[in-house]
Amino acid sequence: MTRFRGDADATIHTLLETAARRALGDASVAAGDLDAVHVANMAAEAFDGVSGLHNALTASIGAHGAQADRVENTSASGASAFQRGVQAVASGAADSALVVGGERMSDASTETATGVIGSIVHPREHAYGVTLPSFGGLAADTYLRRHDAPYEALASVAAKNHANGARNEYAQFQSEISVAEAADSPRVADPLRLYDCCPTTDGAAAVLIESTGEAESQGAGEDESENESEGGDSAVTVRACESAVGTHAVAERDDLLHMESVASAGEAAFAAADRDRDDVDVACIHDAFTVLELLELEELGFYGAGEAWQATIDGETALDGALPVNPGGGLKARGHPLGATGVSQLVELVWQLRGDADGRQVDCETGLAVNVAGFGNNAICTILEVSA
Amino acid sequence: MTDGEPAVSAGATACEECGETWAYDRARCRVCGSESFRAVALGTGELVATTVSRVTPPGVREPNPLGVARFANGVQVTAQLADEDLTVGNRVVLARDYELRHGTRGPRLESG
């Protein structure tokens, strides 16, 4: 992947190509041998004034003859492209698939970026000027009120993820913040403050999915070796990659704290992987807003309703905790280049599972990632593993 | 939608077949699939969550107080608050005609 930055000195094409070449180099695969290239990107037309990213990338890396397409699933485009690649390899349609996610958001004005991202909400909510941070504010208001939790419940997520980002040379923010600093930052959508919200980011990430040649004997067939960028030579296995949609309009959920898409994708992934919560050693959670990390940990069944915030304050989700969450800094500190995010979560898991996460390594054999579109419109849950 | 209607309705819709009720436009009932509806009033509801959005899109007021209100039959809507002082637990109605964002008019949640 590329270093995530607030303002990268590179075009979207260059970011994608850089990440792609690093992944191919890491896996020692020649671009000409690729069968499929799946590019994740949400809004290059609006942010960069370009389209057809997948064809440009596939040609520039020299993957002549490969099938190529672009996958758009808003902020979960990355994991959706990965799911497409996994399905291509599992079905036998491809022996090797390159998945590259990228977004370059910094050229757009704040107004344009807010307008583009705001356009994904339900038309009725759009009429009211509801933004994604607004949903974060409504959910956070509900969470703190229902569980009688202090604002520090949210800020402790931000402080933890910044501490992890400070150990990740690819992160946009590599500095620690205190809970007090978060609590003093400007208000964005009450009770959320600036440090409760992910930034806008430029960056790209890539992984390579290869068949183990065992797909036919694996039933559902979700068992591929997967290598990706940067160092190490041990393959990581895809145990599961499952997705599910939820309601489009947030108000049409019976409970504002219920993220049906996350719960459904998680259940499906645990079932497909034949694994349970206790098997997961490390997790990358879609913390676009601090409250989402708490909600998703609870929806996935790692904690009961209203329990994740105290666990976070108690350090259970820190690097040295029982379940390290977002060891790379999460969306909060690593950054959130929309189309790249889901792939960057998987890159972090691969580094962790290989033992290559210098400075932030946790003890792990099984890792889980969840990438969420919109405010729970869609979610993809992936479980990766290395042999003990 | 025909010309002259507000972009955002202040009412709800009930299915003639099964009674399912909803606030946001649908082509068919999500429970029974019927396309036979009737308009019903939302009535008075309760505010269940609030926020004040302080960074807003082009053409939207800033700050933008927002809330989610729950009405009879479990119908919920997200809408702008007419008054920032409205708090969770307050009785509210979706009423009157405001400019919600540039070029779009409709009702806000007001004290009921």
PDB file of C-alpha atoms in Angstrom, chain A residues 30-255:
ATOM      1  CA  ALA A  30       4.237 -11.001 -12.948  1.00  0.00           C
ATOM      2  CA  ALA A  31       1.448  -8.675 -14.014  1.00  0.00           C
ATOM      3  CA  GLY A  32       1.170 -10.566 -17.290  1.00  0.00           C
ATOM      4  CA  ASP A  33       0.118 -13.660 -15.361  1.00  0.00           C
ATOM      5  CA  LEU A  34      -2.876 -12.013 -13.713  1.00  0.00           C
ATOM      6  CA  ASP A  35      -6.313 -13.286 -14.681  1.00  0.00           C
ATOM      7  CA  ALA A  36      -8.328 -10.533 -13.019  1.00  0.00           C
ATOM      8  CA  VAL A  37      -7.885  -6.990 -11.734  1.00  0.00           C
ATOM      9  CA  HIS A  38     -10.577  -5.498  -9.491  1.00  0.00           C
ATOM     10  CA  VAL A  39     -10.262  -1.814  -8.659  1.00  0.00           C
ATOM     11  CA  ALA A  40     -12.155  -0.285  -5.743  1.00  0.00           C
ATOM     12  CA  ASN A  41     -12.967   3.380  -5.943  1.00  0.00           C
ATOM     13  CA  MET A  42     -15.990   5.406  -4.917  1.00  0.00           C
ATOM     14  CA  ALA A  43     -15.904   8.726  -6.679  1.00  0.00           C
ATOM     15  CA  ALA A  44     -12.965   9.444  -8.972  1.00  0.00           C
ATOM     16  CA  GLU A  45     -15.313  11.289 -11.318  1.00  0.00           C
ATOM     17  CA  ALA A  46     -16.092  13.821  -8.584  1.00  0.00           C
ATOM     18  CA  PHE A  47     -12.751  13.908  -6.780  1.00  0.00           C
ATOM     19  CA  ASP A  48     -10.380  13.668  -9.748  1.00  0.00           C
ATOM     20  CA  GLY A  49     -12.478  14.211 -12.875  1.00  0.00           C
ATOM     21  CA  VAL A  50     -11.564  10.794 -14.268  1.00  0.00           C
ATOM     22  CA  SER A  51     -13.250   7.456 -14.857  1.00  0.00           C
ATOM     23  CA  GLY A  52     -12.121   4.103 -16.227  1.00  0.00           C
ATOM     24  CA  LEU A  53      -9.497   3.678 -13.498  1.00  0.00           C
ATOM     25  CA  HIS A  54      -9.433  -0.114 -13.815  1.00  0.00           C
ATOM     26  CA  ASN A  55      -8.582  -0.076 -17.509  1.00  0.00           C
ATOM     27  CA  ALA A  56      -5.893   2.548 -17.034  1.00  0.00           C
ATOM     28  CA  LEU A  57      -4.316   0.608 -14.167  1.00  0.00           C
ATOM     29  CA  THR A  58      -4.479  -2.779 -15.849  1.00  0.00           C
ATOM     30  CA  ALA A  59      -2.802  -1.392 -18.963  1.00  0.00           C
ATOM     31  CA  SER A  60      -0.136   0.547 -17.074  1.00  0.00           C
ATOM     32  CA  ILE A  61       1.008  -2.426 -15.004  1.00  0.00           C
ATOM     33  CA  GLY A  62       1.022  -4.645 -18.086  1.00  0.00           C
ATOM     34  CA  ALA A  63      -1.696  -7.112 -17.146  1.00  0.00           C
ATOM     35  CA  HIS A  64      -2.648  -7.497 -20.787  1.00  0.00           C
ATOM     36  CA  GLY A  65      -5.566  -9.782 -21.410  1.00  0.00           C
ATOM     37  CA  ALA A  66      -6.759  -9.850 -17.805  1.00  0.00           C
ATOM     38  CA  GLN A  67     -10.399  -9.188 -17.075  1.00  0.00           C
ATOM     39  CA  ALA A  68     -10.774  -5.894 -15.233  1.00  0.00           C
ATOM     40  CA  ASP A  69     -13.528  -3.935 -13.579  1.00  0.00           C
ATOM     41  CA  ARG A  70     -14.220  -1.320 -10.987  1.00  0.00           C
ATOM     42  CA  VAL A  71     -16.260  -2.023  -7.874  1.00  0.00           C
ATOM     43  CA  GLU A  72     -18.170   0.809  -6.209  1.00  0.00           C
ATOM     44  CA  ASN A  73     -19.753   0.227  -2.828  1.00  0.00           C
ATOM     45  CA  THR A  74     -19.187   3.658  -1.270  1.00  0.00           C
ATOM     46  CA  SER A  75     -16.906   3.411   1.758  1.00  0.00           C
ATOM     47  CA  ALA A  76     -16.874  -0.387   1.516  1.00  0.00           C
ATOM     48  CA  SER A  77     -15.723  -0.500  -2.099  1.00  0.00           C
ATOM     49  CA  GLY A  78     -12.392  -1.998  -1.000  1.00  0.00           C
ATOM     50  CA  ALA A  79     -13.769  -5.070   0.714  1.00  0.00           C
ATOM     51  CA  SER A  80     -16.386  -5.521  -2.000  1.00  0.00           C
ATOM     52  CA  ALA A  81     -13.637  -5.614  -4.632  1.00  0.00           C
ATOM     53  CA  PHE A  82     -11.819  -8.131  -2.454  1.00  0.00           C
ATOM     54  CA  GLN A  83     -14.967 -10.246  -2.243  1.00  0.00           C
ATOM     55  CA  ARG A  84     -15.228 -10.098  -6.029  1.00  0.00           C
ATOM     56  CA  GLY A  85     -11.623 -11.302  -6.307  1.00  0.00           C
ATOM     57  CA  VAL A  86     -12.166 -14.104  -3.809  1.00  0.00           C
ATOM     58  CA  GLN A  87     -15.254 -15.241  -5.683  1.00  0.00           C
ATOM     59  CA  ALA A  88     -13.398 -15.151  -9.013  1.00  0.00           C
ATOM     60  CA  VAL A  89     -10.634 -17.367  -7.651  1.00  0.00           C
ATOM     61  CA  ALA A  90     -12.941 -19.649  -5.656  1.00  0.00           C
ATOM     62  CA  SER A  91     -15.131 -20.245  -8.706  1.00  0.00           C
ATOM     63  CA  GLY A  92     -12.154 -21.183 -10.823  1.00  0.00           C
ATOM     64  CA  ALA A  93     -12.737 -18.252 -13.149  1.00  0.00           C
ATOM     65  CA  ALA A  94      -9.318 -16.899 -12.170  1.00  0.00           C
ATOM     66  CA  ASP A  95      -6.169 -18.397 -10.700  1.00  0.00           C
ATOM     67  CA  SER A  96      -4.875 -15.031  -9.603  1.00  0.00           C
ATOM     68  CA  ALA A  97      -6.723 -11.783  -8.936  1.00  0.00           C
ATOM     69  CA  LEU A  98      -5.239  -8.436  -8.025  1.00  0.00           C
ATOM     70  CA  VAL A  99      -7.410  -6.198  -5.866  1.00  0.00           C
ATOM     71  CA  VAL A 100      -6.450  -2.539  -5.689  1.00  0.00           C
ATOM     72  CA  GLY A 101      -8.372   0.124  -3.798  1.00  0.00           C
ATOM     73  CA  GLY A 102      -7.682   3.823  -3.956  1.00  0.00           C
ATOM     74  CA  GLU A 103      -9.116   7.272  -3.511  1.00  0.00           C
ATOM     75  CA  ARG A 104      -7.654  10.730  -3.870  1.00  0.00           C
ATOM     76  CA  MET A 105      -9.878  13.137  -1.989  1.00  0.00           C
ATOM     77  CA  SER A 106      -7.635  16.139  -1.392  1.00  0.00           C
ATOM     78  CA  ASP A 107      -8.139  17.926  -4.718  1.00  0.00           C
ATOM     79  CA  ALA A 108     -11.836  18.387  -4.055  1.00  0.00           C
ATOM     80  CA  SER A 109     -13.045  21.311  -1.969  1.00  0.00           C
ATOM     81  CA  THR A 110     -14.531  20.511   1.417  1.00  0.00           C
ATOM     82  CA  GLU A 111     -17.904  21.464  -0.060  1.00  0.00           C
ATOM     83  CA  THR A 112     -17.499  19.045  -2.950  1.00  0.00           C
ATOM     84  CA  ALA A 113     -16.281  16.243  -0.704  1.00  0.00           C
ATOM     85  CA  THR A 114     -19.126  16.796   1.754  1.00  0.00           C
ATOM     86  CA  GLY A 115     -21.595  16.902  -1.130  1.00  0.00           C
ATOM     87  CA  VAL A 116     -20.306  13.701  -2.743  1.00  0.00           C
ATOM     88  CA  ILE A 117     -20.191  11.733   0.475  1.00  0.00           C
ATOM     89  CA  GLY A 118     -23.529  13.179   1.612  1.00  0.00           C
ATOM     90  CA  SER A 119     -25.187  11.985  -1.600  1.00  0.00           C
ATOM     91  CA  ILE A 120     -25.109   8.353  -0.471  1.00  0.00           C
ATOM     92  CA  VAL A 121     -27.787   8.824   2.183  1.00  0.00           C
ATOM     93  CA  HIS A 122     -31.489   8.156   1.560  1.00  0.00           C
ATOM     94  CA  PRO A 123     -33.094  10.930  -0.559  1.00  0.00           C
ATOM     95  CA  ARG A 124     -35.408  11.840   2.303  1.00  0.00           C
ATOM     96  CA  GLU A 125     -32.447  12.247   4.654  1.00  0.00           C
ATOM     97  CA  HIS A 126     -30.535  14.107   1.963  1.00  0.00           C
ATOM     98  CA  ALA A 127     -33.363  16.664   1.791  1.00  0.00           C
ATOM     99  CA  TYR A 128     -32.672  17.491   5.433  1.00  0.00           C
ATOM    100  CA  GLY A 129     -28.951  17.946   4.891  1.00  0.00           C
ATOM    101  CA  VAL A 130     -28.175  14.821   6.910  1.00  0.00           C
ATOM    102  CA  THR A 131     -24.480  13.911   6.630  1.00  0.00           C
ATOM    103  CA  LEU A 132     -22.684  10.758   7.724  1.00  0.00           C
ATOM    104  CA  PRO A 133     -21.274  12.580  10.783  1.00  0.00           C
ATOM    105  CA  SER A 134     -24.902  13.510  11.580  1.00  0.00           C
ATOM    106  CA  PHE A 135     -25.757   9.812  11.778  1.00  0.00           C
ATOM    107  CA  GLY A 136     -22.676   9.318  13.908  1.00  0.00           C
ATOM    108  CA  GLY A 137     -23.922  12.062  16.210  1.00  0.00           C
ATOM    109  CA  LEU A 138     -27.421  10.576  16.454  1.00  0.00           C
ATOM    110  CA  ALA A 139     -26.011   7.104  17.179  1.00  0.00           C
ATOM    111  CA  ALA A 140     -23.488   8.428  19.686  1.00  0.00           C
ATOM    112  CA  ASP A 141     -26.203  10.435  21.446  1.00  0.00           C
ATOM    113  CA  THR A 142     -28.295   7.270  21.693  1.00  0.00           C
ATOM    114  CA  TYR A 143     -25.378   5.051  22.784  1.00  0.00           C
ATOM    115  CA  LEU A 144     -24.152   7.329  25.563  1.00  0.00           C
ATOM    116  CA  ARG A 145     -27.677   7.968  26.794  1.00  0.00           C
ATOM    117  CA  ARG A 146     -28.832   4.337  26.735  1.00  0.00           C
ATOM    118  CA  HIS A 147     -25.718   2.946  28.369  1.00  0.00           C
ATOM    119  CA  ASP A 148     -25.165   5.854  30.756  1.00  0.00           C
ATOM    120  CA  ALA A 149     -21.669   6.292  29.361  1.00  0.00           C
ATOM    121  CA  PRO A 150     -19.522   9.442  29.502  1.00  0.00           C
ATOM    122  CA  TYR A 151     -18.112  11.222  26.437  1.00  0.00           C
ATOM    123  CA  GLU A 152     -14.752   9.654  27.330  1.00  0.00           C
ATOM    124  CA  ALA A 153     -16.230   6.343  26.120  1.00  0.00           C
ATOM    125  CA  LEU A 154     -15.898   7.741  22.596  1.00  0.00           C
ATOM    126  CA  ALA A 155     -12.638   9.629  23.078  1.00  0.00           C
ATOM    127  CA  SER A 156     -10.895   6.534  24.413  1.00  0.00           C
ATOM    128  CA  VAL A 157     -11.446   4.872  21.014  1.00  0.00           C
ATOM    129  CA  ALA A 158      -9.788   7.832  19.294  1.00  0.00           C
ATOM    130  CA  ALA A 159      -6.876   7.910  21.742  1.00  0.00           C
ATOM    131  CA  LYS A 160      -6.284   4.163  21.335  1.00  0.00           C
ATOM    132  CA  ASN A 161      -6.367   4.284  17.548  1.00  0.00           C
ATOM    133  CA  HIS A 162      -4.072   7.307  17.401  1.00  0.00           C
ATOM    134  CA  ALA A 163      -1.617   5.478  19.680  1.00  0.00           C
ATOM    135  CA  ASN A 164      -1.639   2.606  17.189  1.00  0.00           C
ATOM    136  CA  GLY A 165      -1.314   4.927  14.201  1.00  0.00           C
ATOM    137  CA  ALA A 166       1.766   6.448  15.819  1.00  0.00           C
ATOM    138  CA  ARG A 167       3.412   3.028  15.348  1.00  0.00           C
ATOM    139  CA  ASN A 168       2.388   2.687  11.686  1.00  0.00           C
ATOM    140  CA  GLU A 169       4.605   4.368   9.089  1.00  0.00           C
ATOM    141  CA  TYR A 170       1.776   4.102   6.544  1.00  0.00           C
ATOM    142  CA  ALA A 171      -0.709   6.017   8.714  1.00  0.00           C
ATOM    143  CA  GLN A 172      -1.925   9.515   7.914  1.00  0.00           C
ATOM    144  CA  PHE A 173      -1.697  10.539  11.576  1.00  0.00           C
ATOM    145  CA  GLN A 174       1.358   9.241  13.398  1.00  0.00           C
ATOM    146  CA  SER A 175       0.946  11.141  16.631  1.00  0.00           C
ATOM    147  CA  GLU A 176      -0.747  10.233  19.867  1.00  0.00           C
ATOM    148  CA  ILE A 177      -3.621  12.240  21.309  1.00  0.00           C
ATOM    149  CA  SER A 178      -5.012  12.202  24.824  1.00  0.00           C
ATOM    150  CA  VAL A 179      -8.615  11.686  25.822  1.00  0.00           C
ATOM    151  CA  ALA A 180      -8.577  15.265  27.146  1.00  0.00           C
ATOM    152  CA  GLU A 181      -7.406  16.619  23.779  1.00  0.00           C
ATOM    153  CA  ALA A 182     -10.205  14.745  22.026  1.00  0.00           C
ATOM    154  CA  ALA A 183     -12.721  16.130  24.495  1.00  0.00           C
ATOM    155  CA  ASP A 184     -11.496  19.677  23.770  1.00  0.00           C
ATOM    156  CA  SER A 185     -11.549  19.366  19.974  1.00  0.00           C
ATOM    157  CA  PRO A 186     -14.198  21.272  17.951  1.00  0.00           C
ATOM    158  CA  ARG A 187     -17.714  19.894  17.850  1.00  0.00           C
ATOM    159  CA  VAL A 188     -18.772  18.291  14.550  1.00  0.00           C
ATOM    160  CA  ALA A 189     -22.113  16.576  15.217  1.00  0.00           C
ATOM    161  CA  ASP A 190     -22.903  16.544  18.915  1.00  0.00           C
ATOM    162  CA  PRO A 191     -21.703  14.666  20.870  1.00  0.00           C
ATOM    163  CA  LEU A 192     -19.063  13.839  18.251  1.00  0.00           C
ATOM    164  CA  ARG A 193     -16.038  16.085  18.094  1.00  0.00           C
ATOM    165  CA  LEU A 194     -13.297  16.420  15.523  1.00  0.00           C
ATOM    166  CA  TYR A 195     -11.224  13.558  16.958  1.00  0.00           C
ATOM    167  CA  ASP A 196     -14.243  11.257  16.827  1.00  0.00           C
ATOM    168  CA  CYS A 197     -14.293  11.506  13.039  1.00  0.00           C
ATOM    169  CA  CYS A 198     -12.029   9.985  10.418  1.00  0.00           C
ATOM    170  CA  PRO A 199     -10.200  12.386   8.091  1.00  0.00           C
ATOM    171  CA  THR A 200     -10.314  12.693   4.308  1.00  0.00           C
ATOM    172  CA  THR A 201      -7.342  10.897   2.843  1.00  0.00           C
ATOM    173  CA  ASP A 202      -5.353  10.118  -0.281  1.00  0.00           C
ATOM    174  CA  GLY A 203      -4.025   6.589  -0.612  1.00  0.00           C
ATOM    175  CA  ALA A 204      -4.151   3.156  -2.169  1.00  0.00           C
ATOM    176  CA  ALA A 205      -3.732  -0.435  -1.037  1.00  0.00           C
ATOM    177  CA  ALA A 206      -3.501  -3.741  -2.872  1.00  0.00           C
ATOM    178  CA  VAL A 207      -3.602  -7.481  -2.238  1.00  0.00           C
ATOM    179  CA  LEU A 208      -3.101 -10.463  -4.494  1.00  0.00           C
ATOM    180  CA  ILE A 209      -5.401 -13.481  -4.255  1.00  0.00           C
ATOM    181  CA  GLU A 210      -4.168 -16.800  -5.618  1.00  0.00           C
ATOM    182  CA  SER A 211      -5.743 -20.213  -5.784  1.00  0.00           C
ATOM    183  CA  THR A 212      -4.310 -22.929  -3.596  1.00  0.00           C
ATOM    184  CA  GLY A 213      -5.556 -25.430  -6.139  1.00  0.00           C
ATOM    185  CA  GLU A 214      -7.767 -26.939  -3.467  1.00  0.00           C
ATOM    186  CA  ALA A 215     -10.956 -25.103  -4.226  1.00  0.00           C
ATOM    187  CA  GLU A 216     -12.832 -28.134  -5.464  1.00  0.00           C
ATOM    188  CA  SER A 217     -12.254 -29.973  -2.239  1.00  0.00           C
ATOM    189  CA  GLN A 218     -13.256 -27.012  -0.093  1.00  0.00           C
ATOM    190  CA  GLY A 219     -17.011 -27.106  -0.590  1.00  0.00           C
ATOM    191  CA  ALA A 220     -17.910 -23.451  -0.701  1.00  0.00           C
ATOM    192  CA  GLY A 221     -14.434 -22.938  -1.980  1.00  0.00           C
ATOM    193  CA  GLU A 222     -13.472 -19.936   0.080  1.00  0.00           C
ATOM    194  CA  ASP A 223      -9.972 -21.095   0.708  1.00  0.00           C
ATOM    195  CA  GLU A 224      -7.323 -19.295  -1.241  1.00  0.00           C
ATOM    196  CA  SER A 225      -3.806 -18.326  -0.476  1.00  0.00           C
ATOM    197  CA  GLU A 226      -3.417 -14.632  -0.444  1.00  0.00           C
ATOM    198  CA  ASN A 227      -0.232 -12.670  -0.541  1.00  0.00           C
ATOM    199  CA  GLU A 228       0.133  -8.941  -0.570  1.00  0.00           C
ATOM    200  CA  SER A 229       2.479  -6.047  -0.387  1.00  0.00           C
ATOM    201  CA  GLU A 230       5.618  -5.560   1.674  1.00  0.00           C
ATOM    202  CA  GLY A 231       7.875  -8.247   2.924  1.00  0.00           C
ATOM    203  CA  GLY A 232       7.511 -11.763   4.187  1.00  0.00           C
ATOM    204  CA  ASP A 233       6.755 -14.838   2.146  1.00  0.00           C
ATOM    205  CA  SER A 234       4.191 -16.755   4.177  1.00  0.00           C
ATOM    206  CA  ALA A 235       0.782 -17.012   2.560  1.00  0.00           C
ATOM    207  CA  VAL A 236      -2.352 -16.044   4.421  1.00  0.00           C
ATOM    208  CA  THR A 237      -5.563 -17.980   3.901  1.00  0.00           C
ATOM    209  CA  VAL A 238      -8.948 -16.412   3.231  1.00  0.00           C
ATOM    210  CA  ARG A 239     -11.283 -18.320   5.539  1.00  0.00           C
ATOM    211  CA  ALA A 240     -14.351 -16.240   4.682  1.00  0.00           C
ATOM    212  CA  CYS A 241     -15.488 -13.077   2.962  1.00  0.00           C
ATOM    213  CA  GLU A 242     -19.214 -12.411   3.311  1.00  0.00           C
ATOM    214  CA  SER A 243     -21.375  -9.330   2.832  1.00  0.00           C
ATOM    215  CA  ALA A 244     -24.908  -8.194   3.581  1.00  0.00           C
ATOM    216  CA  VAL A 245     -27.042  -5.121   3.096  1.00  0.00           C
ATOM    217  CA  GLY A 246     -29.054  -3.314   5.758  1.00  0.00           C
ATOM    218  CA  THR A 247     -31.713  -0.638   5.444  1.00  0.00           C
ATOM    219  CA  HIS A 248     -30.845   2.414   3.363  1.00  0.00           C
ATOM    220  CA  ALA A 249     -32.669   4.927   5.567  1.00  0.00           C
ATOM    221  CA  VAL A 250     -31.276   4.909   9.097  1.00  0.00           C
ATOM    222  CA  ALA A 251     -34.655   5.976  10.536  1.00  0.00           C
ATOM    223  CA  GLU A 252     -36.211   2.771   9.196  1.00  0.00           C
ATOM    224  CA  ARG A 253     -34.181   0.678  11.651  1.00  0.00           C
ATOM    225  CA  ASP A 254     -36.148  -0.417  14.654  1.00  0.00           C
ATOM    226  CA  ASP A 255     -33.159   0.469  16.803  1.00  0.00           C
TER     227      ASP A 255
END
